[in-house]
């Protein structure tokens, strides 16, 4: 699926790509509603309706990914609540083997994530993979999410890359479409970002189940 001789830069998403998305899905769909209902004086059903109203902003924006925004909106310490569940953070299958092969290849390897820096720190403290990357780029620090063209232009400024020789692997298809518009030539998605949910069947981009399907050869220059 990948001709590694044509790739100089590998851009890797974090949540749902390197990490099992089950952590985030459980956090936002179960842990936050349960905690909000417990701490709310409205009662369970009204409190869940109130929570849903507060959560109803457009996905794919910086606010959507910002833990500080949600801490303020919900009057909850979102980073602390994430830390409570840090034991649930886990790597997807074959991630370490894949990163090790990339590290020993000719490719530059960059993590590009929409995750808030506080979330990134919690997750890297748990799985300790930061050292495998030549650079880690957080969209909040570029003032644009990966869904926007501004992200890719600003990424190019701080970490130059040749779009024609770049591979992006991301589980979010709106992000892959944005990268395609920018000109990134090699795009892959994950068919089962959350190990506890059903694998996706129809995707707009080529998909893999696990990284063993695209592993560079050991010792490949």
Coordinates of C-alpha atoms in Angstrom, one line a residue:
X1 CA 0.0 0.0 0.0
X2 CA 2.9 2.4 0.7
X3 CA 6.1 2.7 -1.4
X4 CA 8.4 3.9 1.3
X5 CA 11.0 5.0 -1.2
X6 CA 8.6 7.8 -2.2
X7 CA 8.1 9.1 1.4
X8 CA 10.4 11.5 3.1
X9 CA 8.0 12.8 5.9
X10 CA 5.5 10.9 7.9
X11 CA 2.8 12.9 9.8
X12 CA 1.0 10.9 12.4
X13 CA -2.2 11.9 14.3
X14 CA -2.4 10.8 18.0
X15 CA -5.9 10.0 19.1
X16 CA -7.5 7.2 17.1
X17 CA -4.3 6.7 15.2
X18 CA -1.5 6.0 17.6
X19 CA -3.8 5.8 20.7
X20 CA -7.0 3.8 21.1
X21 CA -9.8 6.3 20.8
X22 CA -11.8 4.4 23.3
X23 CA -10.3 6.5 26.1
X24 CA -11.6 9.8 24.6
X25 CA -15.0 8.3 23.6
X26 CA -15.5 6.9 27.1
X27 CA -14.4 10.1 28.7
X28 CA -16.8 12.4 26.8
X29 CA -19.8 10.1 26.4
X30 CA -19.8 8.4 29.8
X31 CA -17.4 9.9 32.4
X32 CA -18.2 13.5 31.8
X33 CA -22.0 13.1 31.7
X34 CA -21.9 10.9 34.8
X35 CA -19.7 13.4 36.7
X36 CA -21.8 16.4 35.5
X37 CA -25.0 14.7 36.6
X38 CA -23.6 13.8 40.0
X39 CA -22.4 17.3 40.6
X40 CA -25.4 19.1 39.1
X41 CA -28.4 20.1 41.2
X42 CA -30.7 19.8 38.2
X43 CA -31.3 16.0 38.4
X44 CA -30.0 13.4 35.9
X45 CA -32.2 14.0 32.8
X46 CA -32.2 17.8 33.0
X47 CA -28.5 17.9 33.8
X48 CA -27.7 15.8 30.7
X49 CA -29.8 18.0 28.5
X50 CA -28.0 21.1 30.0
X51 CA -24.7 19.4 29.3
X52 CA -25.6 18.6 25.7
X53 CA -26.5 22.2 25.2
X54 CA -23.1 23.3 26.4
X55 CA -21.3 20.7 24.3
X56 CA -23.2 21.8 21.2
X57 CA -20.5 23.7 19.3
X58 CA -19.1 22.9 15.9
X59 CA -16.7 20.0 15.8
X60 CA -13.3 20.6 14.2
X61 CA -12.7 24.0 15.8
X62 CA -10.0 24.9 18.2
X63 CA -12.6 25.4 20.9
X64 CA -13.9 21.9 20.3
X65 CA -10.4 20.5 21.2
X66 CA -9.6 23.0 24.0
X67 CA -9.6 21.6 27.5
X68 CA -9.5 25.0 29.0
X69 CA -12.6 26.0 27.1
X70 CA -14.5 23.0 28.4
X71 CA -13.3 23.5 32.0
X72 CA -14.7 27.0 31.8
X73 CA -18.0 26.0 30.1
X74 CA -18.7 23.1 32.4
X75 CA -17.2 24.5 35.5
X76 CA -15.2 21.3 35.9
X77 CA -11.4 20.6 35.9
X78 CA -11.3 18.6 32.7
X79 CA -7.5 17.9 32.8
X80 CA -7.9 16.5 36.3
X81 CA -10.8 14.3 35.2
X82 CA -8.8 13.0 32.3
X83 CA -6.0 12.2 34.7
X84 CA -8.4 10.1 36.8
X85 CA -8.8 7.8 33.8
X86 CA -5.2 7.9 32.6
X87 CA -4.9 4.1 33.2
X88 CA -7.3 3.7 30.2
X89 CA -4.9 5.4 27.8
X90 CA -3.4 2.7 25.5
X91 CA -1.5 2.4 22.3
X92 CA -3.1 0.8 19.3
X93 CA -1.6 -2.5 18.1
X94 CA 1.9 -2.5 16.5
X95 CA 2.4 1.2 17.2
X96 CA 5.8 0.7 18.9
X97 CA 7.0 -1.6 16.2
X98 CA 5.9 0.9 13.5
X99 CA 7.6 3.9 15.3
X100 CA 10.8 1.9 15.8
X101 CA 10.9 1.0 12.1
X102 CA 10.3 4.6 11.1
X103 CA 13.0 5.8 13.5
X104 CA 15.5 3.6 11.7
X105 CA 14.4 4.7 8.3
X106 CA 15.2 7.8 6.2
X107 CA 11.9 9.4 7.1
X108 CA 11.3 12.4 9.3
X109 CA 8.5 11.5 11.7
X110 CA 6.2 14.2 13.1
X111 CA 3.2 13.9 15.4
X112 CA 0.5 16.4 14.4
X113 CA -2.4 16.6 16.8
X114 CA -5.5 18.7 17.6
X115 CA -5.2 17.6 21.2
X116 CA -4.8 20.3 23.7
X117 CA -1.2 20.5 25.2
X118 CA -2.5 19.4 28.6
X119 CA -4.2 16.3 27.1
X120 CA -1.0 15.6 25.1
X121 CA 1.1 15.7 28.3
X122 CA -1.2 13.4 30.2
X123 CA -1.1 10.9 27.4
X124 CA 2.6 11.0 26.8
X125 CA 3.2 10.6 30.5
X126 CA 1.1 7.4 30.3
X127 CA 2.5 5.8 27.0
X128 CA 5.9 7.5 26.7
X129 CA 6.3 7.6 22.9
X130 CA 7.3 11.2 22.5
X131 CA 11.0 10.3 22.0
X132 CA 10.2 8.5 18.8
X133 CA 9.3 11.8 17.0
X134 CA 11.5 14.3 15.4
X135 CA 8.9 16.9 16.2
X136 CA 5.5 17.1 17.9
X137 CA 3.1 19.8 16.6
X138 CA 0.0 20.9 18.5
X139 CA -2.6 22.7 16.5
X140 CA -3.5 25.1 19.4
X141 CA 0.1 26.4 19.2
X142 CA -0.4 27.2 15.5
X143 CA -3.8 28.8 16.2
X144 CA -5.6 26.6 13.7
X145 CA -6.9 23.0 13.8
X146 CA -5.9 20.5 11.1
X147 CA -9.3 20.9 9.5
X148 CA -8.2 24.3 8.3
X149 CA -5.7 25.1 5.5
X150 CA -4.0 27.6 7.9
X151 CA -2.7 24.6 9.9
X152 CA -0.8 23.1 7.0
X153 CA 0.7 26.4 5.8
X154 CA 1.9 27.2 9.4
X155 CA 3.2 23.6 9.7
X156 CA 5.2 24.2 6.6
X157 CA 6.7 27.3 8.1
X158 CA 8.0 25.7 11.3
X159 CA 8.7 22.2 9.9
X160 CA 9.3 22.3 6.1
X161 CA 8.1 19.3 4.2
X162 CA 7.5 18.3 0.6
X163 CA 3.7 17.5 0.3
X164 CA 4.4 15.2 -2.7
X165 CA 6.6 13.1 -0.6
X166 CA 4.6 13.2 2.7
X167 CA 2.4 10.6 4.2
X168 CA -0.4 11.6 6.7
X169 CA -2.1 8.9 8.7
X170 CA -5.2 10.2 10.6
X171 CA -8.5 8.7 11.6
X172 CA -10.6 11.9 10.9
X173 CA -11.6 12.2 7.3
X174 CA -12.3 15.9 7.4
X175 CA -8.6 16.4 8.3
X176 CA -7.5 14.1 5.5
X177 CA -9.6 16.1 3.1
X178 CA -8.0 19.3 4.3
X179 CA -4.5 17.7 3.8
X180 CA -5.5 16.6 0.4
X181 CA -6.5 20.1 -0.6
X182 CA -3.2 21.4 0.7
X183 CA -1.5 18.9 -1.6
X184 CA -0.3 16.1 0.7
X185 CA -0.1 13.1 -1.7
X186 CA -0.2 10.1 0.5
X187 CA -3.2 9.8 2.9
X188 CA -4.3 6.9 5.0
X189 CA -7.1 6.5 7.6
X190 CA -7.7 4.0 10.4
X191 CA -10.7 1.6 10.0
X192 CA -11.2 1.0 13.7
X193 CA -10.0 4.0 15.8
X194 CA -11.9 2.8 18.8
X195 CA -11.2 -0.8 19.7
X196 CA -14.6 -1.1 21.4
X197 CA -16.6 0.2 18.4
X198 CA -17.3 -1.5 15.1
X199 CA -14.8 -1.0 12.3
X200 CA -15.7 1.4 9.6
X201 CA -16.6 -0.1 6.2
X202 CA -16.9 2.9 3.9
X203 CA -14.1 5.5 4.0
X204 CA -13.2 8.1 1.5
X205 CA -9.5 7.3 1.9
X206 CA -7.6 4.1 1.9
X207 CA -7.7 2.5 5.3
X208 CA -5.8 0.0 7.5
X209 CA -6.7 -1.9 10.6
X210 CA -3.3 -1.9 12.1
X211 CA 0.2 -0.6 11.3
X212 CA 1.6 -4.1 10.5
X213 CA -0.1 -3.7 7.2
X214 CA 2.2 -0.9 6.1
X215 CA 5.4 -1.7 8.2
X216 CA 8.6 -0.4 6.5
X217 CA 11.1 -3.2 6.0
X218 CA 13.6 -3.5 8.9
X219 CA 16.8 -1.7 8.0
X220 CA 15.2 0.0 5.0
X221 CA 17.3 3.1 4.1

